[in-house]
Amino acid sequence: MYLKRVEAIGFKSFAHKVNIGFTPGINGIVGPNGCGKSNITDAIKWVLGEQSTKNLRAQGMSDVIFAGSQDYKAQNMAQVSLVFDNSDKLLKLDYEEVEITRRLYRSGESEYSINKNSCRLKDIVDLLMDTGLGRDSLSMISQGAIANFAQAKPIERRGIFEEAAGVSKYKKRKIEALRKLEKTNENLLRISDIINELEDQIGPLKRQADNARKFLEKKERLDKIEVSVIVFDVANIERILIEAKENISTIKQELTINETKLLFDEGKLEQLKENIKTYDNEIAMLQAQLLSEVDKISSLEKQKSEEDSRDNENKSVEYIDGLKQKLNALAQELDGFNNNLKLMSVDLDELKISFEDKKSSYDDLKENIARKQNMLHNYQNKKGVLDNINDNKSNVYTGVKAIMEVKNSLSGIVGMVNDLFEVEEQFQDAISKSLAASLQNIVVESNNDAKRAVSFLKTNKAGRATFIPIDTIRARYINGDDIYVAQQSEGFIDVATNLIRFDEENRIVFEYLLNTTLVCDQIDNAVSLARALKNRYRVITLDGDIISVGGLVTGGKIKNDRGNILTIKKDLEKITEYISKITSEIQSDNEELYVQEQDLNNIRNKINQQNISIAKVEESISHRQHQFDDLKNEFESISNESYVQDFSQISSVVERLNSAKLNKERILSAIKSARETHSEINLDIENIETQLKSTRYFISDLEKKHSNINMEKATKEIELKNMLDRLANEYQLTIDGAKEQVVLELDMRLAKEEVVQLKREIKNLGMVNPLAIEEYERVSERFNFLSDQREDLETSKNDILDMINDTDKIMVEKFSKTIDDINKELPDTFSKLFGGGSVKLEYTDPSNLLETGIDIVAQPPGKSIKNLNLFSGGEKALIALSVLFAILKVRPIPLCILDEVEAALDQANVERFAKFLKEFSSETQFIVITHRPGTMEECDVLYGVTMQEKGVTKMISVHLEEAKDLASKE
């Protein structure tokens, strides 16, 4: 292996890229002082990893970068590459050439590479280890190093011999091993301290863990049974609630019927009481009329008696006249009754007409109520259908329903998108088609809330749902230029976000979903707008036709389309309003119907009373007619003449008397009739009051039942909510999820008893640390792990100690052998350089070869000096060079750089030094920086270093053999 070339640019005085090619043998570098010869040595040192700026003859590492000159500006980077011939594979790489490069930037960033592949300085050091190359090895010796070697302390001198002995890698391994041993001892100490602490924790933790295991076993059993009990109780409560709802519905119907009946009977009772008052007044009036008629009759009878006493002698004539007067009076009375009957018939006809008119109005109202009830029934059916459709549409994802049912038990649930905004009817189709499936997305406050909700769905196998975390999404926007283009386009309405209403805290949700959707009036304008915006945004029409990003057009109408969630929701609102309105109208109509029914009943009662009165008048007419006929027959048999009415013949007294008597009878008959009707009404009042009392009692009983059932229902609903909340909070289950887990073999009564028993046992366990099991397992695992680690560290420590001992043995063996071999070669090299004398390497501490220093005991011819410092500079240089050449004999190295090492020698010693170089040049490549002609003569190649331009080094090379041939020819 040898150094083929050095490539440098920007290093120290190498402003231009230089490529110095070296050959095997002796390569001489010559030139005047200050021209940059030693910069070549510095460049090689720098690539091989020299970090000391002092050894590089610089104040800072950035000083190695070309700093500029009068004609050249400073460089920002220094780079040097060493290219080695590796055909003998001394470097453990499968390459014929190996290039080692180092690069430094003014920023301080440094790079290393081997064959253009980035690497570390350590990789370079490891590659060159034990090859004899390196920044501290024998491969680079300067004039100062020669002097330092002779003057150094024995322990300082040891390093060169260790490098020569090839123990550097062993020493490095030992240093690393000692470092590992120190770290291992520290780890052992730390682990032992931790193990001692853990031993104090394990005992109490084990007791807590055992207690916690008992708790968990009982809790697991309790949970399993209790979930089953809750499912059983929930089913019972749901059944009770269904029955309660049915009972409440039945009671409400009965209450409505009875309250209506109560109102009707109360109204009827009031009417009857008014009738009673009317008849009381009528009877009082008739009784007053009766007293008046009795007084009148008494007065008239007295007058008649007086007239009868005067005309007693013409009794027979008078008797016939009296019969005729009676007949005339009866005829007159019959005529009055008949006239009265005609008037009463007219009144009856009027009442019947009024009744028919009101009956027609009543029937119309009743028919209208029936029609509205039928309409109400139809709307309720439609509402049921829409409710089902809405349920189906809103439950496309069962997970959405599951989450919304337990939203209060899960944190961060804001709500479904569909429930977070409002939109006018004209924009419903556009917005619903824009949002599509997103209507059923669930808005949550954070990503963590979404994770918990997904975990809940997975645990309960409750379906899937899509979540929109507010803390994750970002608002979308249409740029200002595109908005301007849209606003100038025909048919453009607005950005979709601006067409809906929502709470401000949810703005980001809709700016994320709708802020890049534009709404147009119809499809032609929408297509034009999309094209104008180069199909970068979605455009949608009021009918729901969509032009997607990229230009895809979606539209049309589905047969039997049931509408979307928004329109269904709006239809439901309308139908609910209709139902409320019709229900209110029906209630109002029923009240009017009740009033009309009261009027009809009043007219019906008047008709009945009129019929009774007519019947009584007809009875009176019949009675009077019989009297009239009898008197007429008697009159005609006595007087032998036919009866002819002649009211003028009737005496005024008799006439008035008969008339008064007739009035009296009529009044008595009217009083009797009024009293009978009065009694009948009183009986009706008693019956209605009894009925009212019964109805009120029944209503009160129904209201109590309704209240009790409502209270029981409310209690059961609270129980149900508590159970469902408990399932959600304690077990993270929905009722459906709980039903899937129910596998109960016990009777429910026994199960409930076991629940009580388990709760008692859990309570008796006292305070339980549920984390103790995990903590105990963690501490135990850590204790066992650390115990194993301690054993491993002990084993590792012993292995390291064994390795250190083995390394020490190898190092002692190699070091002592190398010193012995050098001592064998050293006298010869010393003698040749000094022309005689003796020299020997000695240990300063033979008992400790690992740390002993190395003394050099040298005696040049004719001198007896024991202290090297007393020798002259030239003698010190020769002693050092003799040691160097002895080392090269024992362990040849591929490359040795000598920087003016012979400067202190006289001409004769320089020649001897040069001849020594020639002897070793077959095995070692020398790069010699020199001023001495004797050295130059022995070089195979000379490299001239010059500085034609101030601050910039240039190179020229001369092969001496070629120069000699050229000179001889000339």
mmCIF file of C-alpha atoms in Angstrom, residues 218 754-766:
data_model
loop_
_atom_site.group_PDB
_atom_site.id
_atom_site.type_symbol
_atom_site.label_atom_id
_atom_site.label_comp_id
_atom_site.label_asym_id
_atom_site.label_seq_id
_atom_site.Cartn_x
_atom_site.Cartn_y
_atom_site.Cartn_z
ATOM 1 C CA LYS A 218 -66.145 -10.166 42.914
ATOM 2 C CA GLU A 754 -76.221 -12.609 44.980
ATOM 3 C CA VAL A 755 -75.861 -8.971 43.901
ATOM 4 C CA VAL A 756 -76.654 -7.877 47.465
ATOM 5 C CA GLN A 757 -74.220 -10.474 48.886
ATOM 6 C CA LEU A 758 -71.416 -9.463 46.496
ATOM 7 C CA LYS A 759 -71.886 -5.778 47.315
ATOM 8 C CA ARG A 760 -71.657 -6.618 51.012
ATOM 9 C CA GLU A 761 -68.452 -8.624 50.462
ATOM 10 C CA ILE A 762 -66.936 -5.848 48.354
ATOM 11 C CA LYS A 763 -67.778 -3.323 51.074
ATOM 12 C CA ASN A 764 -66.116 -5.577 53.672
ATOM 13 C CA LEU A 765 -62.898 -5.527 51.650
ATOM 14 C CA GLY A 766 -62.513 -1.882 52.648
#
